[in-house]
Coordinates of C-alpha atoms and ligand atoms in Angstrom, one line a residue:
M102 CA -33.8 -57.4 126.3
H103 CA -37.2 -59.0 125.7
A104 CA -36.2 -59.9 122.1
L105 CA -34.1 -62.7 123.5
A106 CA -36.7 -63.6 126.0
A107 CA -39.0 -64.2 123.1
A108 CA -36.3 -66.4 121.4
R109 CA -35.9 -68.4 124.7
R110 CA -39.6 -69.1 124.8
H111 CA -39.3 -70.8 121.4
G112 CA -36.6 -73.1 122.7
V113 CA -33.6 -71.2 121.5
S114 CA -30.5 -71.8 123.7
A115 CA -27.7 -70.4 121.6
L116 CA -27.1 -67.2 119.6
F117 CA -24.6 -67.5 116.7
T118 CA -23.1 -64.2 115.8
L119 CA -20.1 -62.0 114.8
S120 CA -19.5 -58.7 116.6
G121 CA -20.8 -55.4 115.4
G122 CA -21.8 -52.2 117.2
H123 CA -25.3 -52.3 115.7
I124 CA -26.2 -55.4 117.7
F125 CA -24.3 -54.9 121.1
P126 CA -27.6 -54.7 123.1
L127 CA -28.3 -58.3 122.1
Y128 CA -25.0 -59.5 123.6
D129 CA -25.6 -57.4 126.7
A130 CA -29.0 -59.0 127.2
A131 CA -27.6 -62.5 126.5
V132 CA -24.8 -62.0 129.1
K133 CA -27.0 -60.6 131.8
G134 CA -29.8 -63.2 131.3
V135 CA -32.8 -62.7 129.2
G136 CA -35.2 -61.6 131.9
E137 CA -38.1 -63.3 133.7
A138 CA -39.9 -63.9 130.5
G139 CA -37.0 -66.0 129.2
G140 CA -36.6 -67.9 132.4
G141 CA -33.8 -65.6 133.5
Q142 CA -31.2 -67.9 131.8
P143 CA -28.3 -66.6 129.9
L144 CA -28.2 -67.5 126.2
R145 CA -25.1 -69.2 125.0
L146 CA -23.2 -66.8 122.7
V147 CA -21.2 -68.4 119.9
D148 CA -19.0 -65.9 118.0
V149 CA -17.7 -67.0 114.6
R150 CA -15.3 -65.8 112.0
H151 CA -17.7 -65.2 109.1
E152 CA -21.4 -64.3 109.2
Q153 CA -22.3 -67.2 106.8
T154 CA -21.0 -69.6 109.5
A155 CA -23.3 -68.0 112.1
V156 CA -26.4 -68.6 109.9
F157 CA -25.2 -72.0 108.8
A158 CA -24.8 -72.9 112.5
A159 CA -28.3 -71.6 113.2
E160 CA -29.7 -73.6 110.3
A161 CA -28.0 -76.8 111.4
T162 CA -29.3 -76.3 114.9
A163 CA -32.8 -76.1 113.5
R164 CA -32.3 -79.2 111.3
L165 CA -30.8 -81.3 114.1
T166 CA -32.9 -80.3 117.1
R167 CA -36.2 -79.3 115.3
T168 CA -36.3 -76.2 117.4
P169 CA -35.6 -72.9 115.7
G170 CA -32.1 -71.6 115.2
L171 CA -31.0 -68.0 115.9
A172 CA -28.3 -65.8 114.4
A173 CA -27.6 -62.1 114.7
V174 CA -25.5 -60.3 112.2
T175 CA -24.4 -56.7 112.1
A176 CA -25.7 -54.0 109.7
G177 CA -24.6 -53.9 106.1
P178 CA -21.8 -56.4 105.3
G179 CA -22.9 -58.6 108.2
V180 CA -26.3 -59.0 106.6
T181 CA -25.0 -59.4 103.0
N182 CA -22.4 -62.0 104.2
S183 CA -25.3 -64.1 105.5
V184 CA -27.3 -64.2 102.3
S185 CA -26.0 -67.5 100.9
A186 CA -26.7 -69.2 104.3
V187 CA -30.2 -67.7 104.6
T188 CA -30.9 -69.0 101.1
T189 CA -29.6 -72.5 102.0
A190 CA -32.1 -72.5 105.0
W191 CA -34.8 -71.3 102.6
L192 CA -34.3 -74.2 100.2
N193 CA -34.0 -76.6 103.1
G194 CA -37.2 -75.5 104.9
A195 CA -35.1 -74.8 108.0
P196 CA -36.7 -72.7 110.7
V197 CA -34.1 -69.9 111.4
V198 CA -34.5 -66.4 112.6
V199 CA -31.8 -64.0 111.5
L200 CA -31.7 -60.6 113.4
G201 CA -29.9 -57.9 111.7
G202 CA -28.5 -54.6 112.9
R203 CA -29.6 -51.6 111.0
A204 CA -28.5 -48.0 110.6
A205 CA -30.4 -45.4 112.6
D206 CA -33.8 -44.2 111.4
Y207 CA -32.8 -40.7 112.6
H208 CA -30.2 -40.3 109.8
W209 CA -31.8 -42.6 107.2
G210 CA -30.9 -41.5 103.7
A211 CA -28.0 -39.3 104.9
G212 CA -25.4 -42.0 104.4
S213 CA -24.8 -43.6 107.8
L214 CA -22.1 -46.3 108.1
Q215 CA -23.4 -49.6 106.7
E216 CA -26.8 -48.1 105.8
L217 CA -28.7 -50.6 103.6
D218 CA -32.4 -51.5 103.3
H219 CA -31.8 -55.2 104.0
P220 CA -35.3 -56.6 103.8
L221 CA -35.3 -55.8 100.0
L222 CA -32.4 -58.2 99.6
L223 CA -33.7 -60.9 102.0
A224 CA -37.4 -60.9 101.0
P225 CA -37.0 -63.4 98.1
V226 CA -35.2 -66.0 100.3
T227 CA -37.2 -65.7 103.5
K228 CA -40.8 -66.3 104.6
R229 CA -40.8 -62.7 105.6
A230 CA -38.2 -59.9 105.9
W231 CA -39.0 -56.7 107.7
T232 CA -37.8 -53.9 109.9
E233 CA -38.5 -53.2 113.5
H234 CA -38.4 -49.4 114.2
A235 CA -39.7 -49.3 117.8
T236 CA -38.4 -50.8 121.1
A237 CA -41.8 -51.3 122.5
T238 CA -42.9 -53.7 119.7
L239 CA -39.5 -55.5 119.3
A240 CA -40.2 -58.5 121.5
G241 CA -43.5 -59.0 119.7
S242 CA -41.8 -58.9 116.3
V243 CA -39.2 -61.4 117.4
D244 CA -42.0 -63.7 118.7
E245 CA -43.8 -63.3 115.4
A246 CA -40.5 -64.2 113.5
F247 CA -40.2 -67.4 115.4
R248 CA -43.9 -68.4 114.9
L249 CA -43.5 -67.8 111.2
A250 CA -40.2 -69.7 111.0
M251 CA -41.7 -72.8 112.7
A252 CA -45.1 -72.8 110.9
P253 CA -45.1 -75.3 108.0
H254 CA -43.6 -75.1 105.5
R255 CA -40.8 -74.0 107.8
G256 CA -38.1 -71.6 106.7
P257 CA -35.9 -68.6 107.5
V258 CA -37.3 -65.2 108.7
F259 CA -35.3 -62.0 108.7
L260 CA -35.9 -59.0 111.0
D261 CA -33.6 -56.0 111.1
I262 CA -33.8 -53.6 114.0
S263 CA -33.0 -49.9 113.7
L264 CA -30.3 -48.5 115.9
E265 CA -32.8 -46.5 118.0
A266 CA -35.1 -49.6 118.5
I267 CA -32.3 -51.9 119.5
Y268 CA -30.7 -49.5 122.0
G269 CA -34.0 -48.4 123.5
Q270 CA -35.5 -49.7 126.8
A271 CA -39.1 -50.9 127.0
E272 CA -41.3 -53.3 128.9
A273 CA -43.2 -55.8 126.9
E274 CA -45.7 -58.6 127.7
L275 CA -45.1 -61.8 125.9
S276 CA -47.8 -64.4 125.4
A277 CA -46.8 -68.1 125.6
P278 CA -45.9 -69.5 122.2
D279 CA -48.4 -72.0 121.1
P280 CA -46.9 -74.8 118.9
P281 CA -47.8 -74.4 115.3
V282 CA -50.5 -76.8 114.3
A283 CA -50.1 -78.6 111.0
A284 CA -53.4 -79.2 109.2
P285 CA -54.0 -82.9 108.4
P286 CA -54.2 -83.8 104.7
D287 CA -57.6 -84.2 103.1
A288 CA -59.0 -87.7 103.7
G289 CA -60.2 -87.9 100.0
D290 CA -56.7 -87.3 98.8
I291 CA -55.4 -90.1 101.1
G292 CA -58.1 -92.4 99.8
R293 CA -57.1 -91.7 96.1
I294 CA -53.4 -92.4 97.0
A295 CA -54.5 -95.7 98.7
T296 CA -56.4 -96.7 95.6
L297 CA -53.3 -96.1 93.4
L298 CA -51.2 -98.1 95.9
R299 CA -53.6 -100.9 96.0
A300 CA -53.3 -101.3 92.2
A301 CA -49.5 -100.7 91.9
R302 CA -47.3 -103.6 91.2
R303 CA -43.9 -101.8 91.5
P304 CA -44.4 -99.0 94.1
V305 CA -41.5 -97.0 95.6
L306 CA -41.8 -94.6 98.5
V307 CA -39.3 -91.7 98.5
L308 CA -38.8 -90.0 101.9
G309 CA -37.3 -86.5 102.1
S310 CA -36.1 -84.1 104.8
D311 CA -39.5 -82.8 105.8
V312 CA -40.4 -86.3 107.1
W313 CA -37.7 -85.7 109.8
L314 CA -38.3 -82.0 110.3
G315 CA -42.1 -82.7 110.6
G316 CA -41.6 -85.4 113.2
A317 CA -43.0 -88.1 110.9
E318 CA -40.0 -90.5 110.9
D319 CA -41.5 -93.2 113.1
V320 CA -44.9 -93.4 111.4
A321 CA -43.2 -93.2 108.0
R322 CA -41.1 -96.2 108.9
R323 CA -44.1 -98.2 110.2
A324 CA -46.1 -97.4 107.1
A325 CA -43.3 -98.7 104.9
E326 CA -43.0 -101.8 106.9
E327 CA -46.8 -102.5 107.2
L328 CA -47.3 -101.9 103.5
R329 CA -44.0 -103.5 102.5
L330 CA -43.0 -100.6 100.4
P331 CA -39.4 -100.3 99.1
V332 CA -38.0 -97.0 100.3
V333 CA -35.5 -94.5 98.9
T334 CA -34.4 -91.9 101.5
N335 CA -33.1 -88.4 100.8
G336 CA -31.5 -85.6 102.8
Q337 CA -32.4 -85.7 106.4
A338 CA -34.7 -88.7 105.9
R339 CA -31.6 -90.8 105.5
G340 CA -31.7 -93.1 108.4
V341 CA -35.5 -93.2 108.8
L342 CA -35.0 -96.8 107.6
P343 CA -31.5 -97.7 108.9
G344 CA -28.7 -98.9 106.7
G345 CA -29.2 -102.7 106.2
H346 CA -33.0 -102.6 106.5
D347 CA -34.6 -105.0 104.0
L348 CA -36.9 -102.3 102.5
L349 CA -34.2 -99.6 102.2
V350 CA -33.3 -99.5 98.5
T351 CA -31.4 -96.2 98.3
R352 CA -28.3 -98.1 97.0
A353 CA -30.5 -99.3 94.0
R354 CA -32.4 -96.0 93.6
S355 CA -31.7 -95.7 89.9
L356 CA -33.2 -99.1 89.2
A357 CA -36.0 -98.6 91.7
L358 CA -37.1 -95.3 90.2
R359 CA -36.5 -96.4 86.6
D360 CA -38.7 -99.6 86.9
A361 CA -41.3 -98.3 89.3
D362 CA -45.0 -98.0 88.2
L363 CA -45.9 -95.8 91.2
V364 CA -43.6 -93.4 93.0
I365 CA -44.8 -91.6 96.1
V366 CA -42.6 -88.8 97.1
A367 CA -43.2 -87.4 100.6
G368 CA -41.4 -84.5 102.2
A369 CA -39.1 -83.6 99.3
P370 CA -39.5 -81.3 96.3
L371 CA -39.6 -82.9 92.9
D372 CA -36.4 -81.2 91.9
F373 CA -33.2 -82.1 90.0
R374 CA -32.3 -84.6 92.8
L375 CA -35.4 -86.6 91.8
G376 CA -35.2 -86.2 88.1
Y377 CA -37.9 -83.4 88.4
G378 CA -40.4 -86.1 89.2
S379 CA -40.2 -88.2 86.0
F380 CA -39.9 -91.9 86.9
G381 CA -40.5 -95.3 85.4
P382 CA -39.7 -96.8 82.0
K383 CA -39.7 -94.3 79.1
D384 CA -42.6 -96.1 77.3
A385 CA -44.6 -96.5 80.5
P386 CA -43.9 -93.6 82.9
A387 CA -44.7 -94.2 86.5
Q388 CA -47.6 -92.6 88.2
V389 CA -46.4 -90.0 90.6
V390 CA -47.8 -88.9 93.9
H391 CA -46.5 -85.9 95.7
V392 CA -47.1 -85.4 99.4
A393 CA -46.0 -82.1 101.0
D394 CA -46.5 -80.4 104.3
V395 CA -48.4 -77.4 102.7
P396 CA -50.4 -77.1 99.5
G397 CA -47.8 -74.6 98.1
G398 CA -45.2 -77.4 98.3
I399 CA -47.0 -79.7 95.8
A400 CA -45.1 -79.6 92.5
A401 CA -46.7 -77.5 89.8
H402 CA -44.6 -79.1 87.1
G403 CA -45.2 -82.5 85.6
Q404 CA -48.2 -84.8 85.8
L405 CA -49.3 -86.0 89.2
A406 CA -51.6 -88.9 89.6
A407 CA -52.5 -87.6 93.0
S408 CA -51.2 -85.4 95.8
A409 CA -51.8 -84.6 99.5
A410 CA -50.8 -81.6 101.6
G411 CA -50.6 -81.4 105.3
D412 CA -49.1 -83.0 108.4
L413 CA -46.9 -85.8 107.1
A414 CA -47.3 -88.0 110.2
A415 CA -51.1 -87.7 109.8
F416 CA -50.6 -88.7 106.1
F417 CA -48.8 -91.9 106.9
T418 CA -51.2 -92.8 109.7
G419 CA -54.1 -92.1 107.4
L420 CA -52.7 -94.1 104.5
V421 CA -52.0 -97.2 106.6
A422 CA -55.5 -97.0 108.1
E423 CA -57.1 -96.7 104.7
L424 CA -55.2 -99.7 103.3
T425 CA -55.5 -102.0 106.3
D426 CA -59.0 -101.2 107.4
H427 CA -60.6 -101.2 104.0
P428 CA -63.0 -104.1 103.3
A429 CA -61.1 -104.8 100.0
S430 CA -58.0 -105.6 102.1
A431 CA -59.6 -108.2 104.3
G432 CA -57.4 -111.3 104.5
R433 CA -55.0 -110.0 101.8
T434 CA -51.8 -108.0 101.8
P435 CA -52.9 -104.4 101.5
T436 CA -51.3 -103.8 98.2
A437 CA -51.0 -105.7 94.9
A438 CA -47.2 -105.1 94.7
A439 CA -45.6 -107.9 92.8
E440 CA -44.2 -110.5 95.2
D441 CA -40.9 -110.3 93.5
W442 CA -40.6 -106.5 93.3
A443 CA -39.1 -105.8 96.8
P444 CA -36.8 -108.9 96.7
Q445 CA -35.6 -107.8 93.2
L446 CA -34.6 -104.4 94.6
T447 CA -33.0 -106.0 97.7
E448 CA -31.0 -108.2 95.4
A449 CA -29.9 -105.0 93.4
V450 CA -28.8 -103.4 96.7
R451 CA -26.8 -106.5 97.6
A452 CA -25.1 -106.5 94.1
A453 CA -24.3 -102.8 94.4
R454 CA -22.8 -103.4 97.9
A455 CA -20.7 -106.2 96.5
L456 CA -19.4 -103.9 93.8
D457 CA -18.7 -101.2 96.4
A458 CA -16.7 -103.7 98.5
R459 CA -14.0 -103.9 95.9
L460 CA -13.4 -100.2 95.7
M461 CA -13.8 -99.8 99.5
A462 CA -10.9 -102.2 100.0
S463 CA -8.7 -100.4 97.5
D464 CA -5.0 -100.3 98.4
A465 CA -4.3 -97.7 95.8
E466 CA -2.0 -94.8 96.5
P467 CA -3.0 -91.9 96.3
V468 CA -6.0 -93.1 98.3
H469 CA -9.3 -93.8 96.6
P470 CA -12.1 -91.9 98.5
A471 CA -14.1 -95.2 98.9
R472 CA -11.3 -96.5 101.1
I473 CA -11.7 -93.6 103.5
Y474 CA -15.4 -94.4 103.9
S475 CA -14.8 -98.1 104.5
E476 CA -12.4 -97.1 107.3
L477 CA -14.9 -94.5 108.7
L478 CA -17.8 -96.9 108.7
R479 CA -15.8 -99.3 110.9
V480 CA -15.7 -96.7 113.7
L481 CA -18.9 -94.7 113.2
D482 CA -21.6 -95.0 115.9
D483 CA -25.3 -95.2 115.0
D484 CA -25.9 -91.8 116.5
A485 CA -23.0 -90.0 114.8
V486 CA -23.7 -86.7 113.0
V487 CA -22.2 -86.9 109.6
I488 CA -21.8 -83.6 107.7
G489 CA -20.8 -83.3 104.0
D490 CA -19.3 -80.1 102.5
G491 CA -17.7 -80.6 99.2
G492 CA -18.2 -82.0 95.7
D493 CA -17.3 -85.5 94.6
F494 CA -15.9 -86.4 98.1
V495 CA -19.3 -85.8 99.6
S496 CA -21.1 -87.6 96.7
F497 CA -19.0 -90.7 97.6
A498 CA -20.1 -90.3 101.2
G499 CA -23.7 -90.1 100.2
K500 CA -23.3 -93.4 98.4
Y501 CA -21.4 -95.4 101.1
I502 CA -22.7 -94.0 104.4
E503 CA -26.1 -95.2 105.3
P504 CA -27.0 -93.6 108.6
G505 CA -28.3 -95.7 111.5
R506 CA -30.8 -93.1 112.6
P507 CA -32.6 -90.2 111.0
G508 CA -31.6 -86.6 111.6
G509 CA -27.9 -87.4 111.7
W510 CA -26.9 -86.6 108.1
L511 CA -26.4 -83.0 107.0
D512 CA -25.7 -82.1 103.5
P513 CA -26.1 -78.6 102.0
G514 CA -29.4 -79.5 100.3
P515 CA -30.6 -78.3 96.9
F516 CA -28.9 -74.9 97.0
G517 CA -25.6 -76.8 96.9
C518 CA -23.6 -74.1 98.7
L519 CA -20.0 -74.9 99.5
G520 CA -18.9 -73.6 102.9
T521 CA -21.6 -75.0 105.2
G522 CA -19.1 -77.4 106.9
L523 CA -17.7 -75.6 109.9
G524 CA -21.0 -73.9 110.8
Y525 CA -22.8 -77.2 110.7
A526 CA -20.1 -78.9 112.8
I527 CA -20.2 -76.1 115.4
A528 CA -24.0 -76.6 115.7
A529 CA -23.8 -80.3 115.7
R530 CA -21.4 -80.4 118.6
L531 CA -23.7 -78.1 120.6
A532 CA -26.8 -80.1 119.7
R533 CA -25.4 -83.5 120.3
P534 CA -22.8 -83.1 123.0
S535 CA -21.8 -86.7 123.3
A536 CA -22.2 -88.0 119.8
Q537 CA -19.5 -88.4 117.2
I538 CA -19.4 -85.3 114.9
V539 CA -17.7 -86.0 111.6
L540 CA -17.3 -83.3 108.9
L541 CA -16.4 -84.6 105.5
L542 CA -14.7 -81.7 103.8
G543 CA -13.5 -81.3 100.2
D544 CA -10.2 -79.4 99.9
G545 CA -12.0 -76.8 97.8
A546 CA -14.9 -76.5 100.3
A547 CA -12.3 -76.0 103.1
G548 CA -11.4 -72.6 101.7
F549 CA -14.9 -71.2 102.5
S550 CA -15.0 -72.0 106.2
L551 CA -11.9 -73.6 107.6
M552 CA -11.0 -70.5 109.5
D553 CA -14.0 -71.3 111.7
A554 CA -12.0 -74.2 113.1
D555 CA -10.9 -71.3 115.3
T556 CA -14.5 -71.1 116.6
L557 CA -14.4 -74.8 117.4
V558 CA -11.2 -74.3 119.3
R559 CA -12.2 -71.2 121.2
H560 CA -15.6 -72.7 122.2
R561 CA -14.0 -76.1 123.1
L562 CA -16.1 -78.0 120.5
P563 CA -14.4 -81.2 119.5
A564 CA -15.1 -82.5 116.0
V565 CA -13.4 -84.8 113.5
I566 CA -12.8 -83.2 110.1
V567 CA -11.9 -85.6 107.3
C568 CA -10.5 -83.6 104.4
G569 CA -10.7 -85.4 101.0
N570 CA -7.7 -83.7 99.5
N571 CA -7.6 -84.3 95.8
G572 CA -5.9 -81.0 95.1
A573 CA -8.8 -80.0 92.9
W574 CA -12.3 -78.8 92.5
G575 CA -13.1 -82.3 91.5
L576 CA -16.8 -81.9 90.8
E577 CA -15.8 -79.1 88.3
K578 CA -12.7 -80.7 86.9
H579 CA -14.2 -83.8 85.6
P580 CA -17.4 -82.3 84.1
M581 CA -15.3 -79.6 82.4
R582 CA -13.1 -82.3 80.9
A583 CA -16.1 -84.2 79.7
L584 CA -17.5 -81.1 78.0
Y585 CA -14.4 -79.5 76.6
G586 CA -11.8 -82.2 76.5
Y587 CA -9.6 -80.3 78.9
D588 CA -10.0 -78.4 82.2
V589 CA -8.9 -75.0 83.4
L590 CA -9.2 -73.3 86.8
T591 CA -10.0 -76.5 88.6
D592 CA -6.6 -77.2 90.2
L593 CA -5.7 -76.5 93.8
R594 CA -2.4 -76.9 95.6
P595 CA -1.7 -80.7 95.8
G596 CA -1.2 -82.0 99.3
C597 CA -1.9 -78.6 100.9
R598 CA -1.6 -78.9 104.7
Y599 CA -5.1 -78.1 105.8
D600 CA -4.2 -80.1 108.9
E601 CA -1.6 -77.5 109.8
V602 CA -4.1 -74.7 109.4
V603 CA -6.2 -76.4 112.1
R604 CA -3.1 -76.9 114.3
A605 CA -2.2 -73.3 113.9
L606 CA -5.6 -72.3 115.1
G607 CA -5.1 -74.4 118.2
G608 CA -6.7 -77.7 117.1
A609 CA -4.9 -80.8 115.9
G610 CA -4.5 -82.9 112.8
E611 CA -2.3 -84.9 110.6
L612 CA -1.5 -85.8 107.0
V613 CA -2.4 -89.2 105.6
T614 CA -1.0 -90.4 102.3
S615 CA -1.5 -94.2 102.5
P616 CA -4.6 -96.3 102.9
A617 CA -3.1 -98.2 105.9
S618 CA -2.7 -94.9 107.8
I619 CA -6.3 -93.9 107.6
A620 CA -7.6 -96.1 110.4
P621 CA -5.0 -95.1 113.0
A622 CA -5.5 -91.5 112.1
L623 CA -9.2 -91.7 112.6
R624 CA -8.7 -93.4 115.9
R625 CA -6.5 -90.5 117.0
A626 CA -8.9 -88.0 115.7
F627 CA -11.9 -89.4 117.7
A628 CA -9.8 -89.8 120.8
A629 CA -8.4 -86.3 120.6
N630 CA -11.3 -84.5 122.2
A631 CA -10.4 -81.4 120.1
P632 CA -11.1 -80.2 116.6
Y633 CA -8.9 -82.6 114.5
L634 CA -8.4 -82.6 110.8
V635 CA -7.4 -85.8 109.1
N636 CA -6.0 -84.6 105.8
V637 CA -6.2 -87.5 103.3
V638 CA -4.4 -87.0 100.0
T639 CA -6.7 -88.7 97.4
D640 CA -6.4 -89.4 93.8
P641 CA -7.5 -86.4 91.6
E642 CA -8.1 -88.6 88.7
I643 CA -11.0 -90.3 90.4
A644 CA -14.4 -88.8 89.5
Y645 CA -17.6 -89.7 91.1
P646 CA -19.7 -91.6 88.5
R647 CA -22.7 -89.4 87.9
S648 CA -25.3 -89.2 85.2
T649 CA -26.0 -85.4 85.7
T650 CA -24.3 -82.5 87.4
G651 CA -27.6 -80.9 88.1
V652 CA -26.7 -78.0 85.8
Ligands
TPP70 C1 -20.3 -71.4 97.0 C2 -20.1 -72.3 95.9 N1 -19.2 -72.0 94.9 C3 -19.0 -72.8 93.8 C4 -19.7 -74.0 93.7 C5 -19.5 -74.9 92.5 N2 -18.9 -76.2 92.9 C6 -19.7 -77.2 93.2 S1 -18.8 -78.6 93.6 C7 -17.3 -77.7 93.4 C8 -16.0 -78.4 93.7 C9 -15.8 -78.8 95.1 O1 -14.5 -79.1 95.3 P1 -14.0 -79.9 96.6 O2 -14.7 -79.3 97.8 O3 -12.6 -79.9 96.6 O4 -14.6 -81.4 96.4 P2 -14.2 -82.4 95.3 O5 -15.3 -82.3 94.2 O6 -12.9 -82.1 94.8 O7 -14.3 -83.7 96.0 C10 -17.6 -76.4 93.1 C11 -16.5 -75.4 92.9 C12 -20.7 -74.2 94.7 N3 -21.4 -75.3 94.7 N4 -20.8 -73.4 95.8
MG71 MG1 -11.3 -81.4 96.0

C-alpha cells in the first residue's frame, strides 16, 4: 500500500488506530511492510480503545518528535469520535494526518453502513479535509496531506478514502519529500522590533509552543541570554530556559506581564492564556509585539506596536544581530532595560518559590496537591515527559513543575479538552523509550481515557500515572460555588479505586491517602516497568487560586 510508503517517507514510524473494515488494507500493508518506496519496513501498529486516543497519540507524537503523527479511523463513528482530538491538534498547530475509511462511492446516497460525508465535518478544524476516490492517486494524496500538515503553520489534515479506492491495487511513483521551507521574517520588521527593544525599560519575552515545534529553542534561549530578557514560557516552550535559570520568570508571570512596558510574544497566540494580549499597567499599557511563524498567525485583535511573521529561529538570530551589530549598541548593553528590572523579577520568583515551599511541605490529610508535586520533583529526571490531563490538579502541576528541557511538557493546549492523557502517554513512551513518562490525571479526566491503560498494557508501554483524586470536577466545583454560592453536578465518587481499574486491565497501582506514603509509592511506580497508577486521595476543598477560568 503506497499510502503508507508515503507516510514512511515523511518520517512516520507508527500508525495509531482502532479496527474497522473500511481501513483493513492499511493494516495489511503495515503488517507486510510498506514496499520499496517506504524502505520495506513494517509500520508499528498501535491499536487503542477509543478513536480519540488514536488521534491524541498521533498528535503527541508530532509534538514530541517534530515529525508528523498518523492515525487511521474507520468510517462514520470512527471519524466522528476523532473530532475533539483533531480539533486539539488544530489549536496546537500539531502536524497530524488522519486517514478515514469511507463508504463506497458505488452505493453513495443509498444508505451504506456508516455513510457520512466526513470532510464537511472536518474542514473547519483541519488545514484541509478531502476525499480520495481513486487508488492510483491515493499515495500522492497521502504525500500531499503530510506536506500540508508540516508546512508552517502546522496542523492536522484529514483524508478519507472511499472503499473502492482503499481496496484497489495500483502502482504509484513517489517523489522524495522536500522539507518545508519556512520563509524568514521581513528584515524591516525585525529592525522595528529591535528599535522598540532598545528603548524598552521593562521588556518581557514570552515564548510559546511554536518556538519548540519550529526548532527555534536554542536560538531563542541564546537571544534571551545575550539580550538579558526576562522570559515567560508557555506550553511546549516550557523548558527552553530550564527551571532555575536566572532569566526564567514564569513563576512571577503576573507581575512581569503587569509591570512590563514591552512584551514580545513569539510562537503563541494572544489568546485567553495571555490576557488576549493586553499587558502592562492599566494607565500605561505595554507595547505589544507579536511574532508568529506565518502572517495569518499574527493577532488581528488589539493594538500591536510591531509584528513579524516567518521562521522563528531566523527571527531570533536576526534580532540579536540587529541589536548587537548596530552602531548605536557599540560599547553598551544592547537594550536600555532598567538595570533593576530583571533582578526585581528574579526576586519575585524567589519570593513565590518561598511561598510555594510551605504548601509543598504540607502534612495535611487529605493530601494537598502541592505535596504530590514536591515529592514528584524529587524523583523527576531532566528529560522526563510530563503530561497533564485534568483541571485544578494540572494547574498546580503547571505552577510547580518547571521542566529541565523543552519539548517534555504536554498539556492539552487552548482547546482544553479532557481525555488527552492516555493517548499522550502512549505516544510519549514510543517517542522517548528510556525517559520517565508521567501522566498527571484528574479523577474526572480519568473517565475519558483510562480504559486505554489497556493499550499501554497490551503494547508493553510502561508509564507512571499519578491520579489527583479529589472526588470532584474541581475546576468546575469551585467556580460554580463562587458564582452561585453552591455547586451541583460537580461531585464524583470519593476515593474511587482508579488504581484497581489499571490493575484489572493488567497494569499495577496503589491507593495513597497520606503524604508520607507518596514518595514510596512513586518509587514503586517508576521501578515497576509497567503502567502504574498512583491514586492519591486529595482534599476536594482545595481550589487552584485563579483569576480567570478562561470562560
Ligand atoms: C471534554 C471536556 N469536557 C468538559 C470540560 C470542562 N472541564 C474543565 S476542567 C473540568 C474538571 C476536571 O476535573 P478533574 O479532572 O477531576 O480535575 P480537578 O479539577 O478536579 O483537579 C471540567 C469538567 C472539558 N474541559 N473538556
Ligand atoms: Mg478531580
